[in-house]
CSV table of C-alpha atoms and ligand atoms in Angstrom, one decimal:
chain,number,residue,atom,x,y,z
V,1,UNK,CA,89.0,71.7,108.5
V,2,UNK,CA,92.3,69.8,108.4
V,3,UNK,CA,95.0,71.0,110.7
V,4,UNK,CA,97.8,72.5,108.7
V,5,UNK,CA,101.4,72.1,109.6
V,6,UNK,CA,103.0,75.5,109.8
V,7,UNK,CA,106.1,74.4,111.5
V,8,UNK,CA,108.0,72.2,109.1
V,9,UNK,CA,107.6,73.4,105.5
V,10,UNK,CA,106.7,76.6,103.7
V,11,UNK,CA,103.5,76.8,101.6
V,12,UNK,CA,101.5,79.8,100.4
V,13,UNK,CA,98.5,80.5,102.6
V,14,UNK,CA,94.9,81.2,101.7
V,15,UNK,CA,92.5,83.0,103.9
V,16,UNK,CA,91.5,79.8,105.9
V,17,UNK,CA,95.2,78.9,106.4
V,18,UNK,CA,95.9,82.4,107.7
V,19,UNK,CA,93.0,82.1,110.2
V,20,UNK,CA,94.4,78.9,111.5
V,21,UNK,CA,97.9,80.3,111.5
V,22,UNK,CA,97.0,83.3,113.6
V,23,UNK,CA,95.1,81.2,116.1
V,24,UNK,CA,97.7,78.5,116.5
V,25,UNK,CA,101.0,80.2,115.9
V,26,UNK,CA,100.4,83.6,117.5
V,27,UNK,CA,99.1,85.0,120.8
V,28,UNK,CA,97.6,88.2,119.4
V,29,UNK,CA,94.0,87.0,119.5
V,30,UNK,CA,92.3,84.6,122.0
V,31,UNK,CA,92.5,81.0,120.9
V,32,UNK,CA,88.7,80.9,120.4
V,33,UNK,CA,88.4,84.3,118.7
V,34,UNK,CA,86.1,84.6,115.7
V,35,UNK,CA,88.3,86.0,112.9
V,36,UNK,CA,87.3,87.6,109.6
V,37,UNK,CA,90.2,87.2,107.2
V,38,UNK,CA,90.5,89.0,103.8
V,39,UNK,CA,93.3,89.0,101.3
V,40,UNK,CA,93.6,92.7,100.6
V,41,UNK,CA,96.9,93.0,98.7
V,42,UNK,CA,97.0,94.3,95.1
V,43,UNK,CA,100.8,94.8,95.0
V,44,UNK,CA,103.1,93.2,92.5
V,45,UNK,CA,104.8,90.7,94.8
V,46,UNK,CA,103.2,89.5,98.0
V,47,UNK,CA,100.0,88.3,99.7
V,48,UNK,CA,98.6,90.6,102.3
V,49,UNK,CA,95.8,89.6,104.7
V,50,UNK,CA,93.7,91.7,107.0
V,51,UNK,CA,92.5,89.8,110.1
V,52,UNK,CA,89.7,91.3,112.2
V,53,UNK,CA,88.2,90.3,115.5
V,54,UNK,CA,85.0,92.2,116.0
V,55,UNK,CA,84.2,91.5,119.7
V,56,UNK,CA,87.4,93.1,121.0
V,57,UNK,CA,87.7,95.3,118.0
V,58,UNK,CA,91.3,94.2,117.3
V,59,UNK,CA,93.0,93.7,113.9
V,60,UNK,CA,96.3,92.7,112.4
V,61,UNK,CA,98.0,92.4,109.1
V,62,UNK,CA,99.8,89.2,107.9
V,63,UNK,CA,102.1,89.6,104.9
V,64,UNK,CA,103.5,86.5,103.2
V,65,UNK,CA,106.1,86.4,100.5
V,66,UNK,CA,105.3,84.0,97.7
V,67,UNK,CA,108.0,82.2,95.7
V,68,UNK,CA,107.2,84.1,92.5
V,69,UNK,CA,106.0,87.7,91.9
V,70,UNK,CA,102.2,88.2,91.5
V,71,UNK,CA,102.7,90.5,88.6
V,72,UNK,CA,104.4,87.7,86.6
V,73,UNK,CA,105.8,84.3,87.5
V,74,UNK,CA,108.8,85.1,85.4
V,75,UNK,CA,110.2,86.8,88.5
V,76,UNK,CA,111.4,84.1,90.9
V,77,UNK,CA,112.0,86.0,94.1
V,78,UNK,CA,113.4,84.6,97.3
V,79,UNK,CA,110.9,84.6,100.2
V,80,UNK,CA,113.8,85.8,102.3
V,81,UNK,CA,112.7,89.3,101.4
V,82,UNK,CA,110.2,88.9,104.2
V,83,UNK,CA,113.0,88.7,106.7
V,84,UNK,CA,114.6,91.8,105.1
V,85,UNK,CA,111.4,93.7,105.3
V,86,UNK,CA,110.8,92.7,109.0
V,87,UNK,CA,114.4,93.6,110.0
V,88,UNK,CA,114.4,96.9,108.2
V,89,UNK,CA,111.0,98.0,109.5
V,90,UNK,CA,112.4,97.5,113.0
V,91,UNK,CA,115.5,99.5,112.2
V,92,UNK,CA,113.5,102.2,110.5
V,93,UNK,CA,111.1,102.3,113.4
V,94,UNK,CA,114.1,103.2,115.7
V,95,UNK,CA,115.6,105.8,113.3
V,96,UNK,CA,112.2,107.3,112.3
V,97,UNK,CA,109.8,106.6,115.1
V,98,UNK,CA,106.1,106.8,114.1
V,99,UNK,CA,106.8,106.8,110.4
V,100,UNK,CA,106.7,103.1,109.8
V,101,UNK,CA,104.1,100.4,110.9
V,102,UNK,CA,104.8,98.5,114.1
V,103,UNK,CA,105.9,94.9,113.4
V,104,UNK,CA,105.0,92.1,115.7
V,105,UNK,CA,106.6,88.8,114.6
V,106,UNK,CA,108.5,87.2,111.7
V,107,UNK,CA,108.3,83.5,110.8
V,108,UNK,CA,111.2,82.2,108.8
V,109,UNK,CA,109.4,78.9,107.8
V,110,UNK,CA,106.2,80.4,106.5
V,111,UNK,CA,108.1,83.5,105.3
V,112,UNK,CA,105.4,85.8,106.8
V,113,UNK,CA,105.3,88.6,109.2
V,114,UNK,CA,102.7,90.4,111.2
V,115,UNK,CA,102.2,94.1,111.6
V,116,UNK,CA,100.0,96.9,112.7
V,117,UNK,CA,96.7,97.3,110.7
V,118,UNK,CA,96.7,100.7,109.0
V,119,UNK,CA,93.2,100.5,107.6
V,120,UNK,CA,92.5,104.1,108.9
V,121,UNK,CA,95.2,105.2,106.4
V,122,UNK,CA,95.0,105.3,102.6
V,123,UNK,CA,97.6,104.5,100.0
V,124,UNK,CA,99.0,107.8,99.0
V,125,UNK,CA,98.9,107.1,95.2
V,126,UNK,CA,95.1,106.4,95.4
V,127,UNK,CA,94.6,109.5,97.7
V,128,UNK,CA,96.4,111.7,95.2
V,129,UNK,CA,94.4,110.4,92.3
V,130,UNK,CA,91.3,111.5,94.3
V,131,UNK,CA,93.1,114.9,94.5
V,132,UNK,CA,93.5,114.8,98.2
V,133,UNK,CA,96.3,116.9,99.7
V,134,UNK,CA,98.7,116.1,102.6
V,135,UNK,CA,100.4,119.2,103.8
V,136,UNK,CA,102.6,117.3,106.3
V,137,UNK,CA,103.9,114.7,103.8
V,138,UNK,CA,107.0,116.6,102.7
V,139,UNK,CA,108.0,117.1,106.4
V,140,UNK,CA,107.4,113.5,107.3
V,141,UNK,CA,109.0,111.9,104.3
V,142,UNK,CA,112.1,114.1,104.5
V,143,UNK,CA,112.5,113.2,108.2
V,144,UNK,CA,112.2,109.5,107.3
V,145,UNK,CA,114.8,109.8,104.5
V,146,UNK,CA,117.3,111.9,106.4
V,147,UNK,CA,117.2,109.7,109.5
V,148,UNK,CA,117.2,106.3,107.7
V,149,UNK,CA,119.8,107.3,105.0
V,150,UNK,CA,122.3,109.2,107.2
V,151,UNK,CA,122.1,107.0,110.2
V,152,UNK,CA,123.0,103.9,108.2
V,153,UNK,CA,125.9,105.4,106.3
V,154,UNK,CA,129.7,105.3,106.8
V,155,UNK,CA,129.5,109.0,107.7
V,156,UNK,CA,128.1,108.2,111.1
V,157,UNK,CA,128.3,104.4,111.6
V,158,UNK,CA,131.1,102.3,112.9
V,159,UNK,CA,132.5,100.9,109.6
V,160,UNK,CA,132.6,97.3,110.7
V,161,UNK,CA,129.0,97.5,112.0
V,162,UNK,CA,128.0,99.1,108.8
V,163,UNK,CA,129.6,96.3,106.8
V,164,UNK,CA,127.7,93.7,108.9
V,165,UNK,CA,124.5,95.5,107.9
V,166,UNK,CA,125.5,95.5,104.3
V,167,UNK,CA,125.9,91.8,104.5
V,168,UNK,CA,122.7,91.2,106.3
V,169,UNK,CA,120.8,93.2,103.7
V,170,UNK,CA,122.2,91.7,100.5
V,171,UNK,CA,119.1,91.3,98.5
V,172,UNK,CA,120.1,89.8,95.1
V,173,UNK,CA,116.7,88.9,93.7
V,174,UNK,CA,115.0,92.2,94.3
V,175,UNK,CA,118.0,94.1,93.3
V,176,UNK,CA,118.0,92.2,90.0
V,177,UNK,CA,114.4,93.3,89.5
V,178,UNK,CA,115.4,96.9,89.8
V,179,UNK,CA,118.5,96.5,87.8
V,180,UNK,CA,116.4,95.0,84.9
V,181,UNK,CA,113.2,97.0,85.2
V,182,UNK,CA,114.5,100.4,86.2
V,183,UNK,CA,117.9,100.7,84.4
V,184,UNK,CA,117.9,98.3,81.5
V,185,UNK,CA,114.7,97.1,79.8
V,186,UNK,CA,112.9,100.5,79.4
V,187,UNK,CA,115.8,101.8,77.3
V,188,UNK,CA,115.5,99.3,74.4
V,189,UNK,CA,112.7,97.5,72.7
V,190,UNK,CA,112.6,94.7,75.3
V,191,UNK,CA,109.8,92.2,74.8
V,192,UNK,CA,108.9,92.5,78.5
V,193,UNK,CA,108.1,96.3,78.1
V,194,UNK,CA,104.5,97.3,78.0
V,195,UNK,CA,104.2,100.5,76.0
V,196,UNK,CA,100.8,102.2,75.6
V,197,UNK,CA,100.1,101.8,71.8
V,198,UNK,CA,99.6,105.5,71.2
V,199,UNK,CA,103.0,106.3,72.9
V,200,UNK,CA,105.1,103.7,71.0
V,201,UNK,CA,106.4,106.1,68.3
V,202,UNK,CA,107.3,108.7,71.0
V,203,UNK,CA,109.2,106.1,73.0
V,204,UNK,CA,111.1,105.0,69.9
V,205,UNK,CA,112.0,108.6,69.0
V,206,UNK,CA,112.8,109.9,72.4
V,207,UNK,CA,114.2,106.9,74.3
V,208,UNK,CA,115.2,103.9,72.2
V,209,UNK,CA,117.1,105.8,69.6
V,210,UNK,CA,119.1,107.9,72.0
V,211,UNK,CA,122.6,106.4,72.4
V,212,UNK,CA,123.8,109.1,74.9
V,213,UNK,CA,120.8,108.4,77.1
V,214,UNK,CA,121.6,104.7,77.1
V,215,UNK,CA,125.2,105.4,78.1
V,216,UNK,CA,124.0,107.5,81.0
V,217,UNK,CA,121.6,104.8,82.2
V,218,UNK,CA,124.5,102.4,82.2
V,219,UNK,CA,126.4,104.7,84.5
V,220,UNK,CA,123.4,105.0,86.8
V,221,UNK,CA,122.9,101.2,86.8
V,222,UNK,CA,126.5,100.7,87.9
V,223,UNK,CA,126.1,103.4,90.6
V,224,UNK,CA,123.0,101.5,91.8
V,225,UNK,CA,124.9,98.2,91.9
V,226,UNK,CA,128.2,99.4,93.4
V,227,UNK,CA,127.6,102.4,95.7
V,228,UNK,CA,126.8,100.9,99.1
V,229,UNK,CA,126.1,104.3,100.6
V,230,UNK,CA,123.0,103.8,102.8
V,231,UNK,CA,120.5,101.2,103.7
V,232,UNK,CA,117.8,102.4,101.3
V,233,UNK,CA,114.1,101.6,101.2
V,234,UNK,CA,114.6,100.7,97.6
V,235,UNK,CA,111.0,101.2,96.3
V,236,UNK,CA,109.9,104.5,97.8
V,237,UNK,CA,107.0,105.4,95.5
V,238,UNK,CA,103.6,106.8,96.5
V,239,UNK,CA,102.2,103.2,96.6
V,240,UNK,CA,104.6,102.5,99.4
V,241,UNK,CA,103.2,105.3,101.6
V,242,UNK,CA,100.1,105.2,103.8
V,243,UNK,CA,98.6,108.5,104.7
V,244,UNK,CA,96.0,110.3,106.7
V,245,UNK,CA,95.7,114.1,107.0
V,246,UNK,CA,98.2,114.0,110.0
V,247,UNK,CA,100.0,110.7,109.7
V,248,UNK,CA,102.5,109.2,107.2
V,249,UNK,CA,103.6,105.6,107.3
V,250,UNK,CA,106.2,104.2,105.0
V,251,UNK,CA,105.6,100.6,104.1
V,252,UNK,CA,106.9,97.8,101.8
V,253,UNK,CA,110.7,98.1,102.2
V,254,UNK,CA,111.4,94.6,100.8
V,255,UNK,CA,113.6,96.1,98.1
V,256,UNK,CA,115.9,97.4,100.8
V,257,UNK,CA,119.7,97.0,100.4
V,258,UNK,CA,122.8,99.2,100.7
V,259,UNK,CA,122.6,101.5,97.7
V,260,UNK,CA,122.8,105.1,96.7
V,261,UNK,CA,120.8,107.4,99.1
V,262,UNK,CA,119.5,109.5,96.2
V,263,UNK,CA,117.6,106.4,94.9
V,264,UNK,CA,115.0,106.9,97.6
V,265,UNK,CA,114.7,110.7,97.1
V,266,UNK,CA,114.5,110.4,93.3
V,267,UNK,CA,111.7,107.9,93.5
V,268,UNK,CA,109.6,110.2,95.7
V,269,UNK,CA,110.0,113.1,93.3
V,270,UNK,CA,109.2,111.1,90.2
V,271,UNK,CA,106.1,109.7,91.8
V,272,UNK,CA,104.9,113.2,92.8
V,273,UNK,CA,105.4,114.1,89.1
V,274,UNK,CA,103.2,111.3,88.0
V,275,UNK,CA,100.5,112.6,90.4
V,276,UNK,CA,101.1,116.1,88.9
V,277,UNK,CA,100.6,114.9,85.3
V,278,UNK,CA,97.5,112.9,86.3
V,279,UNK,CA,96.1,116.1,87.8
V,280,UNK,CA,97.2,118.2,84.9
V,281,UNK,CA,95.3,116.3,82.3
V,282,UNK,CA,92.3,115.0,84.3
V,283,UNK,CA,91.1,118.0,86.4
V,284,UNK,CA,88.6,119.9,84.3
V,285,UNK,CA,87.8,122.8,86.7
V,286,UNK,CA,90.6,125.4,86.2
V,287,UNK,CA,90.5,126.6,89.8
V,288,UNK,CA,90.7,123.1,91.2
V,289,UNK,CA,93.5,122.3,88.9
V,290,UNK,CA,95.5,125.3,89.9
V,291,UNK,CA,95.2,124.7,93.6
V,292,UNK,CA,95.9,121.0,93.3
V,293,UNK,CA,99.0,121.5,91.1
V,294,UNK,CA,100.1,124.3,93.5
V,295,UNK,CA,100.0,121.8,96.3
V,296,UNK,CA,102.0,119.2,94.4
V,297,UNK,CA,104.5,121.9,93.2
V,298,UNK,CA,105.1,123.0,96.8
V,299,UNK,CA,105.5,119.4,97.9
V,300,UNK,CA,108.1,118.6,95.2
V,301,UNK,CA,110.0,121.8,96.1
V,302,UNK,CA,109.8,121.0,99.9
V,303,UNK,CA,110.9,117.3,99.4
V,304,UNK,CA,114.2,118.5,98.0
V,305,UNK,CA,114.7,121.6,100.1
V,306,UNK,CA,113.6,120.2,103.4
V,307,UNK,CA,115.7,117.0,102.7
V,308,UNK,CA,118.7,119.1,102.1
V,309,UNK,CA,118.2,121.4,105.1
V,310,UNK,CA,117.5,118.5,107.6
V,311,UNK,CA,120.3,116.4,106.2
V,312,UNK,CA,122.8,119.3,106.7
V,313,UNK,CA,121.6,119.9,110.3
V,314,UNK,CA,121.8,116.2,111.1
V,315,UNK,CA,125.3,116.0,109.5
V,316,UNK,CA,126.6,119.0,111.5
V,317,UNK,CA,125.3,117.5,114.7
V,318,UNK,CA,126.5,114.0,114.2
V,319,UNK,CA,129.5,112.4,115.6
V,320,UNK,CA,131.2,111.6,112.3
V,321,UNK,CA,134.0,109.7,110.6
V,322,UNK,CA,137.1,111.9,110.8
V,323,UNK,CA,137.5,112.5,107.1
V,324,UNK,CA,133.9,113.5,106.6
V,325,UNK,CA,134.8,116.6,108.7
V,326,UNK,CA,137.2,117.9,106.0
V,327,UNK,CA,136.2,121.2,104.5
V,328,UNK,CA,134.3,120.7,101.2
V,329,UNK,CA,133.4,117.1,101.9
V,330,UNK,CA,129.8,117.8,102.8
V,331,UNK,CA,129.2,119.8,99.6
V,332,UNK,CA,130.8,116.9,97.6
V,333,UNK,CA,128.6,114.4,99.4
V,334,UNK,CA,125.4,116.3,98.9
V,335,UNK,CA,126.0,117.1,95.3
V,336,UNK,CA,126.6,113.5,94.5
V,337,UNK,CA,123.5,112.5,96.4
V,338,UNK,CA,121.4,115.1,94.4
V,339,UNK,CA,122.9,113.8,91.1
V,340,UNK,CA,121.8,110.3,92.0
V,341,UNK,CA,118.4,111.8,93.0
V,342,UNK,CA,117.9,113.4,89.6
V,343,UNK,CA,119.2,110.3,87.7
V,344,UNK,CA,116.8,108.1,89.6
V,345,UNK,CA,113.9,110.4,89.2
V,346,UNK,CA,114.6,110.2,85.4
V,347,UNK,CA,114.8,106.4,85.3
V,348,UNK,CA,111.6,106.0,87.4
V,349,UNK,CA,109.7,108.4,85.1
V,350,UNK,CA,110.7,106.5,82.0
V,351,UNK,CA,110.5,102.9,83.4
V,352,UNK,CA,106.9,103.4,84.8
V,353,UNK,CA,105.8,104.6,81.4
V,354,UNK,CA,107.7,102.1,79.2
V,355,UNK,CA,108.4,99.1,81.3
V,356,UNK,CA,106.3,96.2,82.7
V,357,UNK,CA,105.4,97.9,86.1
V,358,UNK,CA,103.1,100.8,85.5
V,359,UNK,CA,101.6,103.5,87.8
V,360,UNK,CA,97.9,104.0,88.0
V,361,UNK,CA,98.4,107.8,87.7
V,362,UNK,CA,99.1,107.3,84.0
V,363,UNK,CA,97.1,104.1,83.2
V,364,UNK,CA,93.8,105.5,84.5
V,365,UNK,CA,93.8,108.4,82.1
V,366,UNK,CA,90.9,107.4,79.8
V,367,UNK,CA,91.3,109.9,77.0
V,368,UNK,CA,94.1,108.4,74.7
V,369,UNK,CA,95.4,111.8,73.6
V,370,UNK,CA,95.7,113.0,77.2
V,371,UNK,CA,97.5,109.8,78.2
V,372,UNK,CA,100.0,110.2,75.3
V,373,UNK,CA,100.5,113.8,76.4
V,374,UNK,CA,101.1,112.9,80.1
V,375,UNK,CA,103.4,110.0,79.1
V,376,UNK,CA,105.4,112.2,76.7
V,377,UNK,CA,106.0,114.9,79.3
V,378,UNK,CA,107.1,112.1,81.8
V,379,UNK,CA,109.5,110.7,79.2
V,380,UNK,CA,110.9,114.1,78.3
V,381,UNK,CA,111.3,115.1,82.0
V,382,UNK,CA,112.9,111.7,82.6
V,383,UNK,CA,115.5,112.3,79.9
V,384,UNK,CA,116.3,115.8,81.2
V,385,UNK,CA,116.8,114.5,84.7
V,386,UNK,CA,119.1,111.7,83.5
V,387,UNK,CA,121.2,113.8,81.0
V,388,UNK,CA,121.4,116.9,83.1
V,389,UNK,CA,121.7,115.2,86.5
V,390,UNK,CA,124.8,117.2,87.5
V,391,UNK,CA,122.9,120.5,87.5
V,392,UNK,CA,120.2,120.1,90.1
V,393,UNK,CA,120.5,121.6,93.6
V,394,UNK,CA,117.1,123.0,94.6
V,395,UNK,CA,113.5,121.9,94.7
V,396,UNK,CA,112.6,124.7,92.3
V,397,UNK,CA,115.1,123.3,89.7
V,398,UNK,CA,113.5,119.9,89.9
V,399,UNK,CA,110.0,121.3,89.5
V,400,UNK,CA,111.1,123.6,86.7
V,401,UNK,CA,111.9,120.6,84.5
V,402,UNK,CA,108.2,119.7,84.4
V,403,UNK,CA,106.7,123.3,84.3
V,404,UNK,CA,109.1,124.3,81.5
V,405,UNK,CA,108.1,121.3,79.4
V,406,UNK,CA,104.5,122.0,80.0
V,407,UNK,CA,105.0,125.6,78.9
V,408,UNK,CA,107.0,124.6,75.8
V,409,UNK,CA,104.4,122.0,74.8
V,410,UNK,CA,101.4,124.2,75.6
V,411,UNK,CA,100.3,124.2,72.0
V,412,UNK,CA,100.5,120.4,71.7
V,413,UNK,CA,97.3,119.7,73.6
V,414,UNK,CA,94.1,121.5,72.7
V,415,UNK,CA,90.6,120.4,73.7
V,416,UNK,CA,92.0,117.0,74.7
V,417,UNK,CA,93.8,116.5,71.4
V,418,UNK,CA,97.5,116.1,71.1
V,419,UNK,CA,99.3,117.2,67.9
V,420,UNK,CA,102.5,115.7,66.5
V,421,UNK,CA,104.9,118.2,68.0
V,422,UNK,CA,104.7,116.6,71.5
V,423,UNK,CA,106.7,113.6,70.5
V,424,UNK,CA,109.7,115.4,68.9
V,425,UNK,CA,113.0,114.5,70.5
M,519,SR1,C1,108.2,92.4,89.6
M,519,SR1,S1,108.0,93.7,90.7
M,519,SR1,C2,107.7,95.1,89.8
M,519,SR1,C3,107.8,96.4,90.5
M,519,SR1,O1,106.9,96.4,91.6
M,519,SR1,C4,107.6,96.8,92.8
M,519,SR1,O2,106.8,97.7,93.5
M,519,SR1,C5,108.9,97.5,92.3
M,519,SR1,O3,108.7,98.8,92.0
M,519,SR1,C6,109.2,96.6,91.1
M,519,SR1,O4,110.0,97.3,90.2
M,520,MG,MG1,105.7,97.3,97.1
C-alpha cells in the first residue's frame, strides 16, 4: 500500500486511507494495531468512518467533510464546517456536559475530526420509527437547548466576547443551504423541490398559491439571517440525536452559527410531529397507536414547557446584562423566542415535505393514500405555525395544532383511503 501524504494537501479519504491516517497521524491506537474501518455515514453532507480495534476493544469515529454535499454536488460546501463542528462540540460539551460526544482531535488540512464512538446509541429518528420511546429525551434536550442558547447570548455573555464568537462561527455555505432549502425553495415551484407525486396538487393549493404565507416566510428568512441571538445548533432534527433509554447525545452541529434561538426549539418540535404522523398512519393496533402517540404528545408538550421553565430559572439565576433586568424584558424575550420557534417548526414541516431534503418518517410510508394524508397534515400544521406564530406560548398549544387538524380531517381517511377534502386550503 502506498504511503499517503496527510500533511500537505487535502483529499477525501476512503477506508484504507482512514486506517493509515489513524495509525500515522493519531496516537489513539498502537502503531501496529489491526483496525477494521467501515464508512457508516448516510447523512447528506459528510463521510463518517467507524474504526474498531478488537484486541483492546477500542473504537473511534472519524468524520471528514467533503468539498461538495453527498446529497447533490450542486451544494459546494466549505470543508471549514469541520472546524466549526469541532469547536462547537467542545463549547457545547462545557455548557451541556454529557449531552454531546467527546471530541479528540481536529485536522485543518484533512478537514477531519475524531470523536467518541456512540455505536451503543441509535439515531433517534430510526428509533422512533421502530416506535421506541425515550422518556428522558424532553428533559435532556431542553437542558441542552437552555444551556447552549442562553449561555451564548448577549443576555449573559460579555458583548465583546460574544461578538468574537459570532465572527468565529460565521458559516456562510451552510447558512445558504438553510436559507434556500428551509425558507425559499419549498414555497414556490422550484425545480430542486422533490414533491411526492400524489401530494403535488395539495402543495400547489396550500403552499405555492398562498401569497400571505410567502410574505411570512420572507420575514422568517430575514429573522434567520439577521438575528444573531445565540450560537445555535442549526440542524436540530431527530437525525442529529443519538439515544439509548437513559442517554441523549446531540451530534452534527455543522450548521451552527449565531442565529435565532427558536430555530433549534422549532426544529425539535417539527421532527417530533413527523414521528407522530408516521405513527398515526402506520401503527395498526389501536392500543399501540394510542400509547405511542400519547408518548409523543407528552414529549412535544414537555419540550416546550420544560424549555420555558428551565430557561426562566437559568435567566433569573444568571449574572445578566443590566437592561435585561428591566421589568417586562424577560416576557418580551421569551415571546419572541416562541414566535421564532413556531415559525421554524412551520418551515421545517413544509420544507421536509416539499423540498429536496426529506425525512424518512414520511418517505417510508408505503401506502400512497396514507402518505398523502400524513404530508397534508404536516403542510397544514406548518402553515398554521407560520401564519399564527405570535399566538403560541405553551406545549399544549403547539400539540393542539396537530390534534385539531387530525380531528377536523377525521373523515378524510377511511380504511387507508384519503378523500378530496384533505387537500382543501
Ligand atoms: C444539502 S444538505 C440538506 C439538508 O441536510 C442537512 O441535515 C440539513 O438539514 C440540510 O438542510
Ligand atoms: Mg446532519
